[in-house]
């Protein structure tokens, strides 16, 4: 019998193991049998007459790939790469890649050089580039370029090689892991030898699991957020599991707390968890044993501490002395990223996914309007949180979470957002990962990465998850990208139309809906879309975090990859493959758009230092050999 090694599970698999939900019957277990692939799509995407979506001018899903290629060849300035299963990065011919920074690289000259024997010096672990790079954004201050980048989680067996199983043996081990996560702010510069971090730049900063934060918005000061150490409920320490990111229109960084639940545990194994802990997956067993050495993470002693995590945090990358602000009005869930838009009247819209099987897609709309130059401090504190309902006919609506609709106070809606969303009948989704807002059309996209529980189990709140419009496949292990077109071309409008931009799948293995949509072909196979970002020309860059075994259902897909999609034609081509075992996540551009920065997270391959060396999560810089623009 194979023992499950919990340390090697992904965060979502770990969650699933810790919190098994009852299998249920009565759901539609399979996508309707006998539907041909194209027939399936006609029903799904074109919505009967198709007029509703086609009328908007962008709902072209049922493309014929060959003719689309003829029409839009000029939009893709590269020759697609083939799949790979090896230990390095591949980019198209005529492009190059180089390392910008990797885990353990010094941000300050007084930090120790990285040591492969120790997994890096513990003392200076908050003065180096952290682990598991994820979402990032580039900011320009005069002639300086500064990247803010997330460090989502750690790989403790690699980070603590002196331990047998990667479990911290002492408070110092916990402190090291805490230091390697959070956020880095780094000044970067391009010189004769390419891009590098400007060591000792006054912009350089590490934000960790212990950095002081201010809590703002409706939940600030609420009893549920008060602890012995902070009786005000407004001052917390640290930001956790920083996954995707976002950039506000006023130039601050939004870092998104995703699987925060895994850091908390109980030293009392009989501790009876409150109900809300179950919905959020906070268990007596933690992932890294913080609670054994740091009381703050012991829920039997500090049961409000996890309620101070799971938010979006705003950071000013231009001021290294600024205090990050937890913006509770944006809700508390497993935040993937934060995609901002400014509505016609100046109100600020933030789209956000809750990445867990059967959870929801959210939108925040500010009360105030954004006026360049005016104070922005309250814009993300006062407003309304909405959750999406997708109807099978291609329409949808944003349901407001208010005292009237939920029977909860505004503070409770901010802290228990999942429960609020369950009350209003939102659509359960296939793990909403990144949202991206198209800069050249009024539309937004969300990567629904996969959901093996679709039509198998309810979500953690007991909401049923039958197949539904944007989540049309039971036991969906390939994922899809849904997009929506706000009514009246206005992101604050509560109505929208939607369609699927792509359903990933494998036409080499399947002939039914699991073959994917018609814009999937043997040249662009992929699974599990996750990171997404638009470039300035309106092309969508898609990053995957999926199964890289290259066999069975995933045969022919190879390692994780980054693809480029054209929203107008639906054409998708593969731009990059990454080392085996790694996820490609996080993407941003240099000020002149001639460099594309891309994150390589948790490689299993000995990347980038080679055999016999520790694998190190890295950010790479991709350029065109002719130094042309990339996006
Ligand atoms: Fe950290 Fe949902 O990815
Ligand atoms: Ca992700
Ligand atoms: Ca993912
Ligand atoms: Ca990840």
CSV table of C-alpha atoms and ligand atoms in Angstrom, one decimal, residues 134 152-153 243 258 530 545 583 585 601-602, ligand 4:
chain,number,residue,atom,x,y,z
A,134,UNK,CA,4.5,34.0,-7.4
A,152,UNK,CA,4.0,32.1,-1.6
A,153,UNK,CA,5.2,29.1,0.6
A,243,UNK,CA,-0.2,33.9,-4.1
A,258,UNK,CA,-4.4,32.3,-0.3
A,530,UNK,CA,-3.6,29.5,-13.4
A,545,UNK,CA,0.1,24.8,-12.8
A,583,UNK,CA,4.9,25.8,-12.0
A,585,UNK,CA,3.6,31.8,-12.1
A,601,UNK,CA,8.1,28.2,-8.7
A,602,UNK,CA,9.0,25.0,-6.8
B,4,LIG,CA1,1.8,27.6,-6.6
